[in-house]
XYZ file of C-alpha atoms in Angstrom:
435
model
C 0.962 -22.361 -35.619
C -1.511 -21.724 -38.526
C -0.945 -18.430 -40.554
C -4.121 -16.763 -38.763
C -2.253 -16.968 -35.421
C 0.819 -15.745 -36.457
C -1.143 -12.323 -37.699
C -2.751 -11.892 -34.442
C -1.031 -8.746 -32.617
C -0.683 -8.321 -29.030
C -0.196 -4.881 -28.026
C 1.037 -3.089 -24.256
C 1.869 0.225 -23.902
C 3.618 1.354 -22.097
C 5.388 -1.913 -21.387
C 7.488 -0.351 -19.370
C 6.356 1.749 -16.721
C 5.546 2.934 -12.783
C 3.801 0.535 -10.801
C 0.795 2.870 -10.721
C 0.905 4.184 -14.169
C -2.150 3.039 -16.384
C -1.118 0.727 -19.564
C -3.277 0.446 -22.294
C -3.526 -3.296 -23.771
C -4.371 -3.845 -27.892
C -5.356 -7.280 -29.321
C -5.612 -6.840 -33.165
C -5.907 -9.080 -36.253
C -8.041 -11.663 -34.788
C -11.657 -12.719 -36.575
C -14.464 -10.432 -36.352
C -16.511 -11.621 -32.867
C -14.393 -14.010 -31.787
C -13.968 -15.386 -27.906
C -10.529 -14.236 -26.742
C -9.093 -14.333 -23.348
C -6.565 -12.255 -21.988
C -4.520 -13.644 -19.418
C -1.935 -11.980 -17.361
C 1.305 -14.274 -15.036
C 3.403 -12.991 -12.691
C 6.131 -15.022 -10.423
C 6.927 -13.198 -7.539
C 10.694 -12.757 -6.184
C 9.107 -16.192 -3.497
C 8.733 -18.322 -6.081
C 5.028 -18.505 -6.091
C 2.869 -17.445 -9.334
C 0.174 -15.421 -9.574
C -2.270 -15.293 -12.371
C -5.585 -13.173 -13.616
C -7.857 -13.757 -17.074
C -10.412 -12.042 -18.482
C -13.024 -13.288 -20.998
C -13.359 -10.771 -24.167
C -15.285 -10.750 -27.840
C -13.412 -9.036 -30.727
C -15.619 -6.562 -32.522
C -15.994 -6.556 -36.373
C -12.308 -5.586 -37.414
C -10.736 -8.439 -35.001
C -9.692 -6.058 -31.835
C -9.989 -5.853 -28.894
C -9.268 -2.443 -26.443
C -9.052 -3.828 -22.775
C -9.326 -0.013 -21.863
C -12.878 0.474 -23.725
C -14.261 -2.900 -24.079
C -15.788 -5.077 -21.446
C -14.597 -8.085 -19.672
C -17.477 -10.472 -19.947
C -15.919 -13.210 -17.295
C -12.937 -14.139 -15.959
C -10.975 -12.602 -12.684
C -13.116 -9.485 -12.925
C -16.007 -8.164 -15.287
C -16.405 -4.915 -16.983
C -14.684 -2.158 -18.232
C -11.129 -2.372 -16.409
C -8.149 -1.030 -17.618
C -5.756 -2.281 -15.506
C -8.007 -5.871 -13.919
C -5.028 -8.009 -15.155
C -2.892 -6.617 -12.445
C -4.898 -6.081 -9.774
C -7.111 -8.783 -10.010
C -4.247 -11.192 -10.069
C -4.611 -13.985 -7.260
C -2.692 -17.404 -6.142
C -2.617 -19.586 -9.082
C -4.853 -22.626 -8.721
C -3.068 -24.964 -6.285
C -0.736 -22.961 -4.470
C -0.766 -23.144 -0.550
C -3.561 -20.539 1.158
C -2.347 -17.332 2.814
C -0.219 -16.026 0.009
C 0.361 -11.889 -0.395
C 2.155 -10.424 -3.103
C 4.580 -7.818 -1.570
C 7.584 -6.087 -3.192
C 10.826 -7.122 -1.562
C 13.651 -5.868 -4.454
C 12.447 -2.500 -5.782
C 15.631 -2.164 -8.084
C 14.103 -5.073 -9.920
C 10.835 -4.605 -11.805
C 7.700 -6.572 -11.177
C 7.264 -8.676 -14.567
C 3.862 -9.867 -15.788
C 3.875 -11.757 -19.308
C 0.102 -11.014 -20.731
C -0.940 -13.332 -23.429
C -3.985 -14.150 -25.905
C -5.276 -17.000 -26.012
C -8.086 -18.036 -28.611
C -11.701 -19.217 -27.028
C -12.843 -18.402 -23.476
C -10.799 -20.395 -21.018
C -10.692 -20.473 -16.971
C -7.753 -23.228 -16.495
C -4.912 -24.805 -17.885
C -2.777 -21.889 -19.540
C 0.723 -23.369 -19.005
C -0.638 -26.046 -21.557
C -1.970 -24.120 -23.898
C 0.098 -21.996 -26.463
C -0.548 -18.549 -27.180
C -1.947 -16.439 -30.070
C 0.380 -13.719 -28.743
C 2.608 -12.397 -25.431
C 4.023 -9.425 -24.452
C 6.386 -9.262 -21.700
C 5.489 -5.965 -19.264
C 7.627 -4.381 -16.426
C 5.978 -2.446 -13.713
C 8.854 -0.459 -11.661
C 8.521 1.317 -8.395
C 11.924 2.861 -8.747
C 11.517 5.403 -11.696
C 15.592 5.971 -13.995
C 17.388 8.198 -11.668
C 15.922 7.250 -8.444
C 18.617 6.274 -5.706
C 18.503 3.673 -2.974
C 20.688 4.323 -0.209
C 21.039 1.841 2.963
C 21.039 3.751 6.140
C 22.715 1.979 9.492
C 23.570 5.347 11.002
C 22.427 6.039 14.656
C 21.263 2.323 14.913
C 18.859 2.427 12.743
C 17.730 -0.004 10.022
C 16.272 2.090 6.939
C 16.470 3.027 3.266
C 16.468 6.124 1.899
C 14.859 6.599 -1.446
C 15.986 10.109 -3.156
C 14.243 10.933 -6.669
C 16.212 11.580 -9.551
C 18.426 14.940 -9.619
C 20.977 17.362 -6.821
C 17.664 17.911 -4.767
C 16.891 19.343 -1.912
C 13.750 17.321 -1.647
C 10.909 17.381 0.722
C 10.859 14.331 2.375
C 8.368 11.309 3.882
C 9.257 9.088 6.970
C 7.616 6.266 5.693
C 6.429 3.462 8.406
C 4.539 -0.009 7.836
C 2.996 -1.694 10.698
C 3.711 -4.876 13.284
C 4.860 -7.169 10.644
C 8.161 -5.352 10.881
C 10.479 -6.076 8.184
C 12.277 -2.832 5.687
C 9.773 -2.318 3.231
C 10.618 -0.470 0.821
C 8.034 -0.269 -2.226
C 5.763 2.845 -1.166
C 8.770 4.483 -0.420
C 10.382 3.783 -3.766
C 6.852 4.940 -5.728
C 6.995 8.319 -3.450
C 10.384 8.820 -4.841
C 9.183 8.345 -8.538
C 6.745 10.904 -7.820
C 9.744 13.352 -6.497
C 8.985 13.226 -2.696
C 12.380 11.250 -0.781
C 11.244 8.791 1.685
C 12.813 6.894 4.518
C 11.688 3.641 4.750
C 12.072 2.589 8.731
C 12.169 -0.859 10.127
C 11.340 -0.787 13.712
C 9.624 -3.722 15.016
C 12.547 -6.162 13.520
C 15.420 -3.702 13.313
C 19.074 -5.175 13.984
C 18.801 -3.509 17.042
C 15.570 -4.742 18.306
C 17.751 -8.411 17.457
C 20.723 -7.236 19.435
C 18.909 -6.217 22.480
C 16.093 -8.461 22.298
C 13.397 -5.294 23.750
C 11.397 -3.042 20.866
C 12.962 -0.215 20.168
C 11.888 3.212 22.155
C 10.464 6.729 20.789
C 13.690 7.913 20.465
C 14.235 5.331 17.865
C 12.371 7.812 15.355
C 13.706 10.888 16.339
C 16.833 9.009 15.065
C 15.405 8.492 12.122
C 13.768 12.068 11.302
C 17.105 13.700 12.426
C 19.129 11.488 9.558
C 16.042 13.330 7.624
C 16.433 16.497 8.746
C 20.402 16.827 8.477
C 20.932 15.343 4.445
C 22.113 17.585 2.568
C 19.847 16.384 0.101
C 16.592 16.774 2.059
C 14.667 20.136 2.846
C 14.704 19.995 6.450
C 11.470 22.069 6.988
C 9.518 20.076 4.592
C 9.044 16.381 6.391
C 6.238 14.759 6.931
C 5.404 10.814 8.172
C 3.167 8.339 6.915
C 2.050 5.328 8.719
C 0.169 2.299 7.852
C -1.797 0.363 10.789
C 0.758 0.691 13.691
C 3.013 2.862 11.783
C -0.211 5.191 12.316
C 0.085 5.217 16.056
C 3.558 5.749 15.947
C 2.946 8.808 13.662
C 0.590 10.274 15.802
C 2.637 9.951 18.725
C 5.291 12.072 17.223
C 3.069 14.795 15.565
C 2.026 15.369 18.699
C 4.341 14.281 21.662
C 7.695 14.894 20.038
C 9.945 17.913 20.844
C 12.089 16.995 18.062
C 9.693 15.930 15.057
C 8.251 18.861 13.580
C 5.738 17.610 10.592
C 4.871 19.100 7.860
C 2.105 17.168 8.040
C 0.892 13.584 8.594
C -0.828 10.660 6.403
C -2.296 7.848 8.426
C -3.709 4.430 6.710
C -5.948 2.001 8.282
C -4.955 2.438 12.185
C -5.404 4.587 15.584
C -4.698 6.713 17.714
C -5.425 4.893 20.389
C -2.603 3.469 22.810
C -1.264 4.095 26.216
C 0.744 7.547 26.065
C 2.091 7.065 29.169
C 3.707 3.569 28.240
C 6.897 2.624 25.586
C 6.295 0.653 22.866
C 6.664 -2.382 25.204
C 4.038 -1.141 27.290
C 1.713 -0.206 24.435
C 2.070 -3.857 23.049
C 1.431 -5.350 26.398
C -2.020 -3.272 26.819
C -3.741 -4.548 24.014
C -7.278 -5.935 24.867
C -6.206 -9.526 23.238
C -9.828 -10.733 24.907
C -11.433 -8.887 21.907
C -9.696 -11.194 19.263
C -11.900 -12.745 17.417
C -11.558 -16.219 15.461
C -13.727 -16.973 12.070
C -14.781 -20.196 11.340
C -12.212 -20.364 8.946
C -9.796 -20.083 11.833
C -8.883 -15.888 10.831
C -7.820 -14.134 13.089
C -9.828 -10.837 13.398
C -7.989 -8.312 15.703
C -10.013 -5.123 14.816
C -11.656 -5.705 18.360
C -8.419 -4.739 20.591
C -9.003 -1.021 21.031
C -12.546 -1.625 21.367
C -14.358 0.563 22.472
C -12.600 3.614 22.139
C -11.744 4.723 25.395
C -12.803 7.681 26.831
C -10.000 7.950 29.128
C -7.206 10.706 28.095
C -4.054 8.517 28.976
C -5.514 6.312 26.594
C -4.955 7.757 23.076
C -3.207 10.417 21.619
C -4.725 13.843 22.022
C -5.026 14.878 17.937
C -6.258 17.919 19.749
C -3.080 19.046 20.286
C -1.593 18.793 16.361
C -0.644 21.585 14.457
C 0.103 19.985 11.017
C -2.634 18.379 8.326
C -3.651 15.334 8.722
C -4.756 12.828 6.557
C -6.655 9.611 7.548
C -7.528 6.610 5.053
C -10.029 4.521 6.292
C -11.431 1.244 4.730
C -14.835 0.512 6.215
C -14.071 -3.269 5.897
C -11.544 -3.231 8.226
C -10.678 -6.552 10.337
C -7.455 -5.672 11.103
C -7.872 -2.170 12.974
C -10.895 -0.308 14.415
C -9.620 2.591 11.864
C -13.142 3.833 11.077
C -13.850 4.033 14.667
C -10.705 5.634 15.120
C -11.556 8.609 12.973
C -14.466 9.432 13.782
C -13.510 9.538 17.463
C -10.281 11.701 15.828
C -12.704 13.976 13.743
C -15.114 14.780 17.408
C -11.895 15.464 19.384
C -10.475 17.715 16.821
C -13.490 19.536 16.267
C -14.032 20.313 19.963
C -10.210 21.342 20.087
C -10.768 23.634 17.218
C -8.351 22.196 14.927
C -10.980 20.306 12.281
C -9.785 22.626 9.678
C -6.289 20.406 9.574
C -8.168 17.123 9.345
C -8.663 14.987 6.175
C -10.672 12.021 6.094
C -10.906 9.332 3.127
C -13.290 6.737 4.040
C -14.203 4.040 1.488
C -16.572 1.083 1.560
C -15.852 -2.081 1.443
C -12.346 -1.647 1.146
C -9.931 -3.776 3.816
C -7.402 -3.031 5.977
C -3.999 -3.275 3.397
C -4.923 -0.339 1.492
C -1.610 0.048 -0.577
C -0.504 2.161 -3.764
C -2.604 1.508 -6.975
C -2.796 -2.311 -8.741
C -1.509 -4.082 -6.119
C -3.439 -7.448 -5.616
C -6.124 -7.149 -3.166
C -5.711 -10.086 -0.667
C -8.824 -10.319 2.305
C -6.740 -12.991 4.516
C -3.154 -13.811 4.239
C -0.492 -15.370 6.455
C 1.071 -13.151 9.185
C 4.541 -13.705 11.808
C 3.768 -12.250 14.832
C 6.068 -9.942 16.351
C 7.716 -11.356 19.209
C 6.550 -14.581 19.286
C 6.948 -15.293 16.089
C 3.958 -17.411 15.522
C 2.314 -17.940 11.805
C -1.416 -17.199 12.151
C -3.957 -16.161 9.184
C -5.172 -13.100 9.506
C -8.668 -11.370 8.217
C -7.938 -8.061 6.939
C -11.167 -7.299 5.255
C -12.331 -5.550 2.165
C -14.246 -6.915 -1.176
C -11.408 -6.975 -3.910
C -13.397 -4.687 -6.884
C -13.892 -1.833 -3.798
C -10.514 -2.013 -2.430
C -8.728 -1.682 -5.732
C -10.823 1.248 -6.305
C -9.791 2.540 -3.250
C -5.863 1.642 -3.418
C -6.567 3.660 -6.705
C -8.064 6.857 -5.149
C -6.413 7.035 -1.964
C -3.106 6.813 -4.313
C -3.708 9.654 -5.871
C -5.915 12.392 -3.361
C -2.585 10.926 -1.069
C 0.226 12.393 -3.561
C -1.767 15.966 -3.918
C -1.606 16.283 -0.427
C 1.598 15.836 0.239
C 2.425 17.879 -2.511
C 0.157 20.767 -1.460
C 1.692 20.126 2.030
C 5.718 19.664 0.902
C 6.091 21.649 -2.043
C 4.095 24.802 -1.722
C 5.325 27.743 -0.534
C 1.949 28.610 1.473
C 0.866 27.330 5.129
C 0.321 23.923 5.312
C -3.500 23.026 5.191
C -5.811 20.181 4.827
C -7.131 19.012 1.624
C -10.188 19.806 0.046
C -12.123 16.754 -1.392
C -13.932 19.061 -3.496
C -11.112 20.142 -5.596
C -10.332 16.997 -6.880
């Protein structure tokens, strides 16, 4: 390496930090208006890597500020902090269908970010350096615990921030992919709100008895909530994404046991049969409405289309008493969720109950709108639940809008629940304006 590149200075701070914390990355000591790309590599606990590059010009002292200057090709364009994380995709050749999910949140995600000297689009792995940095992103922050919780059948982790506590607390649900996921919950804990992540459409007890699990299932779960010692037991609130959402509504407003705080809902409905189980609300889905792309996606946002009219036939968000917060990505392939709220937004205004109701809408953004930086990903493999079948599965959204999105959501999300958990006054929705 010629004495040039061994000057060159490679610069990411912090380089060890939150998942959704903002770095800032420094190239200095290269020649005035030179072609530079950054390129960013991560390898994900599956074994598959992901990759993202951006195309920059030093200015006259030889730097380069990835937070000021502009991206001028590459994975993403522009002015974008934090593009080498969340515009990271497949590297070239892996199978289709990929999605980069968290699966061990007491290990760090860890991206090595390099320099490379011209503009390049290809062959990295062959190429050496001017300079890399190896960067952690955690979703556990030091101090946060991670407790496995079997008790009263159920299949969870609870996630308590750093400290003796009490904590307010989040019963955190995904949707029909089932599985214990973990990383929202782990992020909420960073952020001092405990969380309960909930398997229930694959929980060991769904595999012992073979049938989903019933209502009861997350009364269960809210009571384990309710009765830690560690948890402020008026101060609990849910959060669902896609079914989790249905599931959440059901229990804000069915449940003689939950009593919410209040309620975030992302990308879902509240539309299902109220007078069915969970086997019964599975088994009245309008499969006719699937849809098929040419590309052989599956697009399922179709099955509670139209909205039904018909009481028995959704959940009556009339009836709730707690805020509630819907995130909506107008891209949606997955989920009818814009539909959804507006339907949600007429019932609650002719119930008189508007003033609880928060609505984020964004367009273009898809149906997996998760916490900040996490690669956007418009059609990825999916297991069914039940039948276990591997189809690919549109979820929607253009990946520059959805980030942005992930991004805002992320953040109006965490004032509300704080407004809603931690202060001392009546629970209310949030105002947009304020932020």
């Amino acid at each position: 390496m010629d004495e040039k590149h061994c000057c060159v200075q490679l610069l990411v701070n912090p380089s060890r930090g939150l998942m959704d914390e903002q770095f800032v990355i420094l190239v200095q000591n290269t020649g005035p208006c030179s072609q530079l790309t950054l390129h960013s590599f991560h390898q994900c606990e599956d074994g598959h890597g992901w990759d993202a590059f951006a195309h920059y010009m030093s200015d006259a002292t030889g730097s380069v500020n990835v937070s000021k200057d502009c991206s001028l090709g590459g994975t993403y364009c522009g002015i974008e902090p934090m593009g080498l994380l969340w515009s990271l995709r497949p590297v070239p050749g892996s199978k289709p269908g990929l999605r980069m999910r968290k699966k061990n949140v007491e290990l760090p995600m860890v991206v090595t970010v390099s320099v490379y000297q011209g503009h390049m689009k290809e062959g990295f792995a062959d190429q050496v350096p001017l300079a890399s940095v190896v960067v952690e992103r955690w979703y556990m922050a030091p101090g946060v615990r991670r407790i496995p919780v079997t008790e009263g059948g159920l299949t969870a982790a609870l996630l308590l921030p750093p400290g003796p506590g009490p904590f307010p607390a989040v019963l955190d649900l995904w949707g029909g992919g089932g599985q214990l996921v973990e990383y929202r919950a782990a992020l909420l804990a960073s952020h001092g709100i405990a969380a309960l992540a909930l398997d229930y459409f694959t929980a060991k007890i769904v595999k012992k008895t073979g049938k989903p699990v019933s209502f009861t299932y997350f009364e269960t779960a809210y009571k384990y909530l309710q009765e830690h010692p560690q948890i402020l037991s008026s101060r609990i609130a849910m959060l669902g994404l896609s079914f989790g959402t249905s599931v959440a509504l059901r229990m804000a407003v069915f449940s003689e046991v939950i009593k919410l705080r209040c309620v975030v809902c992302v990308s879902g409905s509240h539309v299902q049969a109220v007078d069915k189980d969970m086997e019964g609300i599975l088994a009245s889905l309008n499969v006719s409405n699937t849809r098929v792309t040419e590309d052989n996606q599956i697009i399922w946002r179709g099955l509670m289309l139209p909205i039904p009219t018909d009481p028995l036939k959704k959940v009556d968000v009339g009836r709730l008493q707690c805020p509630l917060m819907l995130i909506v990505g107008e891209d949606d392939q997955n989920c009818a969720s814009e539909e959804a709220a507006n339907d949600v937004k007429e019932m609650m205004e002719r119930a008189g109950n508007s003033h609880l109701l928060t609505v984020l809408s964004y367009p273009d953004a898809g149906h997996l709108i998760e916490p900040p930086y996490i690669p956007h990903v418009r059609s990825s493999k999916y297991k069914t639940v039940g039948s276990n079948e591997m189809v690919m599965v549109l979820w929607g959204g253009q990946k520059v809008a959805h980030c942005r999105a992930q991004e805002d959501s992320w953040k109006k999300m965490l004032v509300f629940l704080r407004v809603n958990l931690f202060s001392g006054a009546r629970p209310a929705a949030m105002s947009l304006s304020h932020l």
